[in-house]
mmCIF file of C-alpha atoms and ligand atoms in Angstrom:
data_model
loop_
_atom_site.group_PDB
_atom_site.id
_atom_site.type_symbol
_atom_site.label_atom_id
_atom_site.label_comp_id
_atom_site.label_asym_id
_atom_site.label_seq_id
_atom_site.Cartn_x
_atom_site.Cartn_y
_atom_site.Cartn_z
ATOM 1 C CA UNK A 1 130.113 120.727 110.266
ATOM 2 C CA UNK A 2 128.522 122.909 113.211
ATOM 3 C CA UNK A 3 124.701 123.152 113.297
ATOM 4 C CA UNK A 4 122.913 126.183 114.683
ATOM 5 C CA UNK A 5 120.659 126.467 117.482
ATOM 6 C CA UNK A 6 118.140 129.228 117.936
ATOM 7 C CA UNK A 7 116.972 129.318 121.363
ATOM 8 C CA UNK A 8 113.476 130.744 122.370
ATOM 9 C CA UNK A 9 111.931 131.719 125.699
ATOM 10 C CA UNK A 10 113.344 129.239 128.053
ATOM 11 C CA UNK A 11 116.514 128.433 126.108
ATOM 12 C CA UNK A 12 118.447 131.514 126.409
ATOM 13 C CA UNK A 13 121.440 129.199 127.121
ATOM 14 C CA UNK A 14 122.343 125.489 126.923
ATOM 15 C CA UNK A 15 124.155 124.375 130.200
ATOM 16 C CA UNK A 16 125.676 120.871 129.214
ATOM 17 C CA UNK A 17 127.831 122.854 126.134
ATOM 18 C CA UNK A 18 131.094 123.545 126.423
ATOM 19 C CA UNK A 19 131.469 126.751 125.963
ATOM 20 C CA UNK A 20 134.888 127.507 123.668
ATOM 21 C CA UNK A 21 134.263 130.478 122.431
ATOM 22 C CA UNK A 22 132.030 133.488 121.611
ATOM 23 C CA UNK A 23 131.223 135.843 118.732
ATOM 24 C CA UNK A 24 130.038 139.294 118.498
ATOM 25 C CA UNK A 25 128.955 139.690 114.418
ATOM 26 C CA UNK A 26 127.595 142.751 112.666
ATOM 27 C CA UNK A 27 125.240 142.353 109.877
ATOM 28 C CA UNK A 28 124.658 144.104 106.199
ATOM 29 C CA UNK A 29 121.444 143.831 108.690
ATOM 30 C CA UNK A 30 122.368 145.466 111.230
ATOM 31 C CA UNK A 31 123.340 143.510 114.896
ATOM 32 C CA UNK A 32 122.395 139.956 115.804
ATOM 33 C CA UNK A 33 120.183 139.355 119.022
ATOM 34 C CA UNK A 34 123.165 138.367 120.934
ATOM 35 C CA UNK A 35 126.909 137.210 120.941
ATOM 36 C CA UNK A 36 126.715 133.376 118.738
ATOM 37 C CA UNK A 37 127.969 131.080 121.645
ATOM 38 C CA UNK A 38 130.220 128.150 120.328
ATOM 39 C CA UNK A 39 130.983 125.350 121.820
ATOM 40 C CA UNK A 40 130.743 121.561 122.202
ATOM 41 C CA UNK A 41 127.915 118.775 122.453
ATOM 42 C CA UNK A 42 128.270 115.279 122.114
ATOM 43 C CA UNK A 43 131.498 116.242 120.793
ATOM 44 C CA UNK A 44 130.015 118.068 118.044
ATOM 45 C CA UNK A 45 130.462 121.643 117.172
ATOM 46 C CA UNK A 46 127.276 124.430 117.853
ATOM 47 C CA UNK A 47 126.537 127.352 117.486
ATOM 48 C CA UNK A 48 123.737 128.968 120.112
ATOM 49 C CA UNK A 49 121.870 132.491 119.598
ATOM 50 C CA UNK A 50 119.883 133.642 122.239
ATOM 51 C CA UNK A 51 116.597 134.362 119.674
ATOM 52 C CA UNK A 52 115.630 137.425 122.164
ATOM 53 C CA UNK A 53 118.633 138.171 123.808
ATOM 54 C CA UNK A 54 120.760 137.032 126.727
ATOM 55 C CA UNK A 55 119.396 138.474 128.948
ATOM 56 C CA UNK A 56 115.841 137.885 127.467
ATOM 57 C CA UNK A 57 115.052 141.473 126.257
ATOM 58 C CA UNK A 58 113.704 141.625 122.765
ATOM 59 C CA UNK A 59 109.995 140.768 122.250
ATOM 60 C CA UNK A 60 109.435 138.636 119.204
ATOM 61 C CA UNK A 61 108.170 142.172 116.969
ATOM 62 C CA UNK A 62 112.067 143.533 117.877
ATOM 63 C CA UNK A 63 113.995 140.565 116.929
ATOM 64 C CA UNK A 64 116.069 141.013 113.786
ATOM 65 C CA UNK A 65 115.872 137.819 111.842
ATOM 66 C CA UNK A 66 117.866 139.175 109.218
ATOM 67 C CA UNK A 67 120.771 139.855 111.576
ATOM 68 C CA UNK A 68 120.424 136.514 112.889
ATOM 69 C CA UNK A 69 119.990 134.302 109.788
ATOM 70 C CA UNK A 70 122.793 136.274 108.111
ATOM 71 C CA UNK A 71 125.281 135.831 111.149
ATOM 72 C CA UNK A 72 124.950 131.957 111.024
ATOM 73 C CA UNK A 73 125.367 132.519 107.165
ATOM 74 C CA UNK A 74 128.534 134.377 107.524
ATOM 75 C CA UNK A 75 129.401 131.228 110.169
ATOM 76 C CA UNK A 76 129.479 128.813 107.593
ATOM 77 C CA UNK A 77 126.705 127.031 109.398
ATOM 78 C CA UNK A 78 124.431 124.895 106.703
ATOM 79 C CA UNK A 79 122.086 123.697 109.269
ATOM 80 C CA UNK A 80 119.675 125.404 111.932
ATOM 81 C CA UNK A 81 117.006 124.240 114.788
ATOM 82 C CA UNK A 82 114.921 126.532 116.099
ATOM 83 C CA UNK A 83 113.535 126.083 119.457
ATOM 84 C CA UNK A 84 110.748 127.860 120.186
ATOM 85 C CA UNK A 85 107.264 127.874 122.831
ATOM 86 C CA UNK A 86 104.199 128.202 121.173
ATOM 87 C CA UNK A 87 100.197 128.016 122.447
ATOM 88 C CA UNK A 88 98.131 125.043 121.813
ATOM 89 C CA UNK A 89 95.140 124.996 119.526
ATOM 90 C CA UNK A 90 93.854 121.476 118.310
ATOM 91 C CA UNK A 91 93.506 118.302 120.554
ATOM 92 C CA UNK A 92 96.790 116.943 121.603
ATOM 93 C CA UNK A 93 98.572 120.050 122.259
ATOM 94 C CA UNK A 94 98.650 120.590 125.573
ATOM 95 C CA UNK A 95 101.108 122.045 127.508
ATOM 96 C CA UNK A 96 104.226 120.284 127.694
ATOM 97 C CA UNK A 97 103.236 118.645 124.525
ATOM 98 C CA UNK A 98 106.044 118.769 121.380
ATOM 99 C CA UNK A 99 105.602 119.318 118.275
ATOM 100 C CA UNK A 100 107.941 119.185 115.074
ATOM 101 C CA UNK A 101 105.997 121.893 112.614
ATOM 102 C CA UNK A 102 105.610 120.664 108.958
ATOM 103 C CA UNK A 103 103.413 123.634 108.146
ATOM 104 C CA UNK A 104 103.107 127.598 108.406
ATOM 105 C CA UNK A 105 100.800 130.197 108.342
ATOM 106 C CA UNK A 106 101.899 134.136 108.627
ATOM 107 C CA UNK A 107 99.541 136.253 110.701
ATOM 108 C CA UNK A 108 102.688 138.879 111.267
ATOM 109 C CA UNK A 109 103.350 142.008 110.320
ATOM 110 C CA UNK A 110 105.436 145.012 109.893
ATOM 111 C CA UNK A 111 108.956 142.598 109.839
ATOM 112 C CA UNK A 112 111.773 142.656 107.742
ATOM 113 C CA UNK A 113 111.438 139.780 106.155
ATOM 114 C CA UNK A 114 113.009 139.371 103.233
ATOM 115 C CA UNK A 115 116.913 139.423 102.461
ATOM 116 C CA UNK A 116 115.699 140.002 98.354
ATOM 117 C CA UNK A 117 114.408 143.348 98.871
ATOM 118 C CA UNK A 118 117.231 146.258 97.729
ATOM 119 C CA UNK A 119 119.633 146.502 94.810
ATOM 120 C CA UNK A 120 118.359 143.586 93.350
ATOM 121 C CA UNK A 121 119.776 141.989 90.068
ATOM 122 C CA UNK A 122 116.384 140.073 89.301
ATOM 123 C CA UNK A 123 113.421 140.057 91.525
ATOM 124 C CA UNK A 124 113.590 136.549 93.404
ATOM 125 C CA UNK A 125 111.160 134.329 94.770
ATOM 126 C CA UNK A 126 111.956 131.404 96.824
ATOM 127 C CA UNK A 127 109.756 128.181 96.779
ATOM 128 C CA UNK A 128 107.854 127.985 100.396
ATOM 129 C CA UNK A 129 105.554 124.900 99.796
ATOM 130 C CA UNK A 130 107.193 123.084 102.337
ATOM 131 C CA UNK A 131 108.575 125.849 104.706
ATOM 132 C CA UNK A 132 110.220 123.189 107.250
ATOM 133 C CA UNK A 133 113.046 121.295 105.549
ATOM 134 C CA UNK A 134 111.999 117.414 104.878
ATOM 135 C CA UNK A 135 115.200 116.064 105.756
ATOM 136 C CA UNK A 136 115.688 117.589 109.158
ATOM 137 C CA UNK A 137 112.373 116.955 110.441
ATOM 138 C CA UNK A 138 112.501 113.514 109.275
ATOM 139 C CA UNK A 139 115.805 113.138 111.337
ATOM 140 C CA UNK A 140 114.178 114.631 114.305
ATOM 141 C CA UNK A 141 111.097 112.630 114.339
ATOM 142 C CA UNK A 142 112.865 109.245 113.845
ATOM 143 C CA UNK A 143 114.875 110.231 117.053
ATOM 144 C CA UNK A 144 112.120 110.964 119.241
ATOM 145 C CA UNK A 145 110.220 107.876 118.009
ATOM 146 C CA UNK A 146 113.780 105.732 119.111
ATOM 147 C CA UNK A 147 114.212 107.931 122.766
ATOM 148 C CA UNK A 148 110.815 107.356 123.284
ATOM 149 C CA UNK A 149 109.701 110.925 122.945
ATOM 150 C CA UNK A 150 106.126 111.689 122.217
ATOM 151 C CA UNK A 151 105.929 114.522 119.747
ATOM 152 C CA UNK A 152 103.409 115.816 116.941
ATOM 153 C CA UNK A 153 105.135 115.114 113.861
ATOM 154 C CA UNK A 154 102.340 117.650 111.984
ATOM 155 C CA UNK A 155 101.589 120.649 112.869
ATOM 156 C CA UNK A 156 100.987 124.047 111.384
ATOM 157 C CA UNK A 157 102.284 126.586 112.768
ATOM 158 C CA UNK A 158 100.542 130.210 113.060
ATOM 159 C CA UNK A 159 102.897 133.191 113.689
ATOM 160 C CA UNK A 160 101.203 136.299 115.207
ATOM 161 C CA UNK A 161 102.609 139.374 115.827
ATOM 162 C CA UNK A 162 102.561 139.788 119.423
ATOM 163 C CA UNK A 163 103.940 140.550 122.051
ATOM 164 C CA UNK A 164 100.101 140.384 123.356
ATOM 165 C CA UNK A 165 98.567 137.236 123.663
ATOM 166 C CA UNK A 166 95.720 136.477 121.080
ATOM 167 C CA UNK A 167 91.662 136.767 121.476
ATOM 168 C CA UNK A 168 90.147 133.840 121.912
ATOM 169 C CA UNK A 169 88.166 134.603 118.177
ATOM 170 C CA UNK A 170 91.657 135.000 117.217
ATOM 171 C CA UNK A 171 92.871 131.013 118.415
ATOM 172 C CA UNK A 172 88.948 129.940 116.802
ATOM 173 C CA UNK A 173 89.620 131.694 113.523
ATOM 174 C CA UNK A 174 93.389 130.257 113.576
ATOM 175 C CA UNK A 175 91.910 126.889 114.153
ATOM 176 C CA UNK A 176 89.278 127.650 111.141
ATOM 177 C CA UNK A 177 92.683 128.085 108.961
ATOM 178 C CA UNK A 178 94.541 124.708 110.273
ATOM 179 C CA UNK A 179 96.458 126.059 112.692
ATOM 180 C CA UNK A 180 97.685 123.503 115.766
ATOM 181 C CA UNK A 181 99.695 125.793 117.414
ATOM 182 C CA UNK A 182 100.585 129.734 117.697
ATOM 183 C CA UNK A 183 103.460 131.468 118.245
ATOM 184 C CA UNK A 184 105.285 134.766 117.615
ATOM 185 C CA UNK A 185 108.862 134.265 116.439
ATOM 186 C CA UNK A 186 108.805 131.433 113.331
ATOM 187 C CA UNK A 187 108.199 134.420 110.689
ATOM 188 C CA UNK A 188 110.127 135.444 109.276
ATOM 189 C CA UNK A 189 112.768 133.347 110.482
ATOM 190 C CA UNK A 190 112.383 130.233 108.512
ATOM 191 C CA UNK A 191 111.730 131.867 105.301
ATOM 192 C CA UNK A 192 114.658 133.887 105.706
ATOM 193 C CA UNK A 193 116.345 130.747 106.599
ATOM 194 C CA UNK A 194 115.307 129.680 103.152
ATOM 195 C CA UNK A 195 116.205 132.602 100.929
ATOM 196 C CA UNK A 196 119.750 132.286 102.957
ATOM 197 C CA UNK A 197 119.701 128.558 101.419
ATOM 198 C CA UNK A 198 119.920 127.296 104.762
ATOM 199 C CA UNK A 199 118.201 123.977 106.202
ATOM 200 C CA UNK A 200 115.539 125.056 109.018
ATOM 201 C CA UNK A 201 113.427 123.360 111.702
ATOM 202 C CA UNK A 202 111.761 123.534 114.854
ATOM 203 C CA UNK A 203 110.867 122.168 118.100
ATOM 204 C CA UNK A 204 107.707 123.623 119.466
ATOM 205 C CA UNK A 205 107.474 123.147 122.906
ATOM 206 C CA UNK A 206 103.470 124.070 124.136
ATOM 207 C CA UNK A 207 103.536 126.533 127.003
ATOM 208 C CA UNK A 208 99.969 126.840 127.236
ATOM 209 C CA UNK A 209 96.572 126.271 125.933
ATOM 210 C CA UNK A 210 95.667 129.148 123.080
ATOM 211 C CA UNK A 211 93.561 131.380 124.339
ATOM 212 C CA UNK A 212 89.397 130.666 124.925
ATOM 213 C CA UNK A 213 90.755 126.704 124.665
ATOM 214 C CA UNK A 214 90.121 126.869 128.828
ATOM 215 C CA UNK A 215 88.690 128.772 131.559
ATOM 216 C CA UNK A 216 91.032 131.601 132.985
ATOM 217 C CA UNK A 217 93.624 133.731 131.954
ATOM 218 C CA UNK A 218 96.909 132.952 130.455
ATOM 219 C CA UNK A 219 99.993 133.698 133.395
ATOM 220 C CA UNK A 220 103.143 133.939 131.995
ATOM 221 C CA UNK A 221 104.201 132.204 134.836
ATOM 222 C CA UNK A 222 102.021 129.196 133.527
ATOM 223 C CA UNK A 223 104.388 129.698 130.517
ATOM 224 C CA UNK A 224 107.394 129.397 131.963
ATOM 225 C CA UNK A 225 106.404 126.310 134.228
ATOM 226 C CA UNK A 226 105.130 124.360 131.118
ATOM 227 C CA UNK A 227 108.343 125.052 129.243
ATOM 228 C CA UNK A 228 110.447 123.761 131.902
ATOM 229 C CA UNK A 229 109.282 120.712 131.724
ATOM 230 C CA UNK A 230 109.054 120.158 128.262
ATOM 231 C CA UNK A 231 112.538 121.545 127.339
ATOM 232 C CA UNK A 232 113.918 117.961 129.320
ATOM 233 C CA UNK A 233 112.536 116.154 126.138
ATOM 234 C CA UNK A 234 113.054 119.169 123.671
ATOM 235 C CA UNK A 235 117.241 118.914 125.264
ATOM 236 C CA UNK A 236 116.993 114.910 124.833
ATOM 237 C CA UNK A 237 115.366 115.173 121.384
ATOM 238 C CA UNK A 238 118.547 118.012 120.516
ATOM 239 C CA UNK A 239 121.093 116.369 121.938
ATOM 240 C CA UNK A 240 120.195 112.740 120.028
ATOM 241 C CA UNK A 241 119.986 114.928 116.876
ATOM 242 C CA UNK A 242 123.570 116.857 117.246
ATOM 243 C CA UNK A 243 125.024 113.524 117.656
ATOM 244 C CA UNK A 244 123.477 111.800 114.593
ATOM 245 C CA UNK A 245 124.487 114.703 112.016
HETATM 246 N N1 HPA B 1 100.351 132.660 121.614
HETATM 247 C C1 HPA B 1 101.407 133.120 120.899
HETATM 248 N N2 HPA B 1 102.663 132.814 121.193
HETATM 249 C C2 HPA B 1 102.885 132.029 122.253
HETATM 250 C C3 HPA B 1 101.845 131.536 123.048
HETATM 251 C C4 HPA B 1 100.504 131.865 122.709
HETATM 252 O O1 HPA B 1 99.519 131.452 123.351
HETATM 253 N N3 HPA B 1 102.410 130.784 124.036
HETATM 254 C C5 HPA B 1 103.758 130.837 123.835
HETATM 255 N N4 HPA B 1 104.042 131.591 122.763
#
């Protein structure tokens, strides 16, 4: 069975799969971010969407998640990872620094987020206590644990709207509410992942410390370097876990 891969800033591609095909969907939903790569890892069949494009256009507030939930849906796929950069809040996120969410809190607004919203038979409401499906994380946290990895096997995750950065009374009030780590793309996407009855998780690679957590300005180049060199461990970590399932 293929698993899908969302890829965030700094994965708009994957360049050890082998590429063997590629498919242009359209969506009750309208059109998906970008064509849904297939292709071959470890011998095992994926499926790659480029979250915000390829090229890396859409800012997380354009991005239709229903388009792109419903295209892996309409794939047959059963199983997606998410991989996405995120700010640091609390202690050991620093940049670099992975983390495998457990948790969510939704500071967005203004999305489409729902797939149980028109022409509805009975008004449905999915369960969201655990947002992150148990099985998948477990998987990916045993694997980093063997390779080594270090990773934060809890963390909440707060999604703001963006594309701005936050204030730094934003980060303090998000760390007030729990929050480890911010970032703009992981709602509505695993909730709609959940209505679509799909299993969902993520790899949160740190790209920066939230802002007011240091001195200076955030530079998106500072982004971008951090990511690089945590996506070696977040390609290890995916890699291990395409081969297991
Ligand atoms: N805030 C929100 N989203 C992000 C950040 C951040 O500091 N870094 C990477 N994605």
């Amino acid at each position: 069975m293929s698993i899908g891969i969302i890829g965030g800033t700094g994965l708009t591609q994957i360049n050890s799969l082998n590429i063997t095909g590629e498919k242009v969907l359209d969506t009750p939903f309208g059109k998906p971010s970008a064509s849904y790569v297939m292709g071959k890892l470890e011998g095992k069949e994926v499926v790659f969407l480029a979250r915000h494009g390829n090229p890396h256009v859409l800012p997380p507030h354009k991005v239709n998640y229903r388009a792109n939930i419903w295209g892996f849906k309409q794939l047959g796929i059963k199983q997606i990872i998410s991989v996405a950069a995120v700010g640091g809040i609390t202690e050991n996120m620093a940049p670099a620094h992975i983390a495998i969410p457990d948790q969510v809190i939704d500071y967005s607004y203004g999305r489409e987020h729902t797939f149980f919203a028109d022409d509805l038979e009975e008004v449905t409401h999915i369960d969201f206590t655990y947002p992150y499906t148990p099985s998948l994380r477990a998987k990916l946290i045993n694997l980093a644990a063997k390779k080594n990895i270090a990773i934060s096997p809890i963390a909440t995750y707060g999604c703001t709207q963006g594309p701005r950065l936050e204030t730094a009374a934003e980060i303090a009030r998000m760390e007030r509410d729990g929050c480890d780590i911010v970032g703009m793309t992981g709602m509505p996407e695993a909730a709609l992942a959940r209505e679509a009855e799909l299993d969902y998780a993520a790899i949160a690679v740190v790209a920066n410390w939230g802002a007011g957590k240091i001195e200076g300005e955030i530079s998106m180049d500072e982004i971008h370097q951090h990511i690089e060199k945590g996506m070696g461990n977040t390609l290890e970590l995916l890699t291990a876990l395409i081969r297991e399932l």
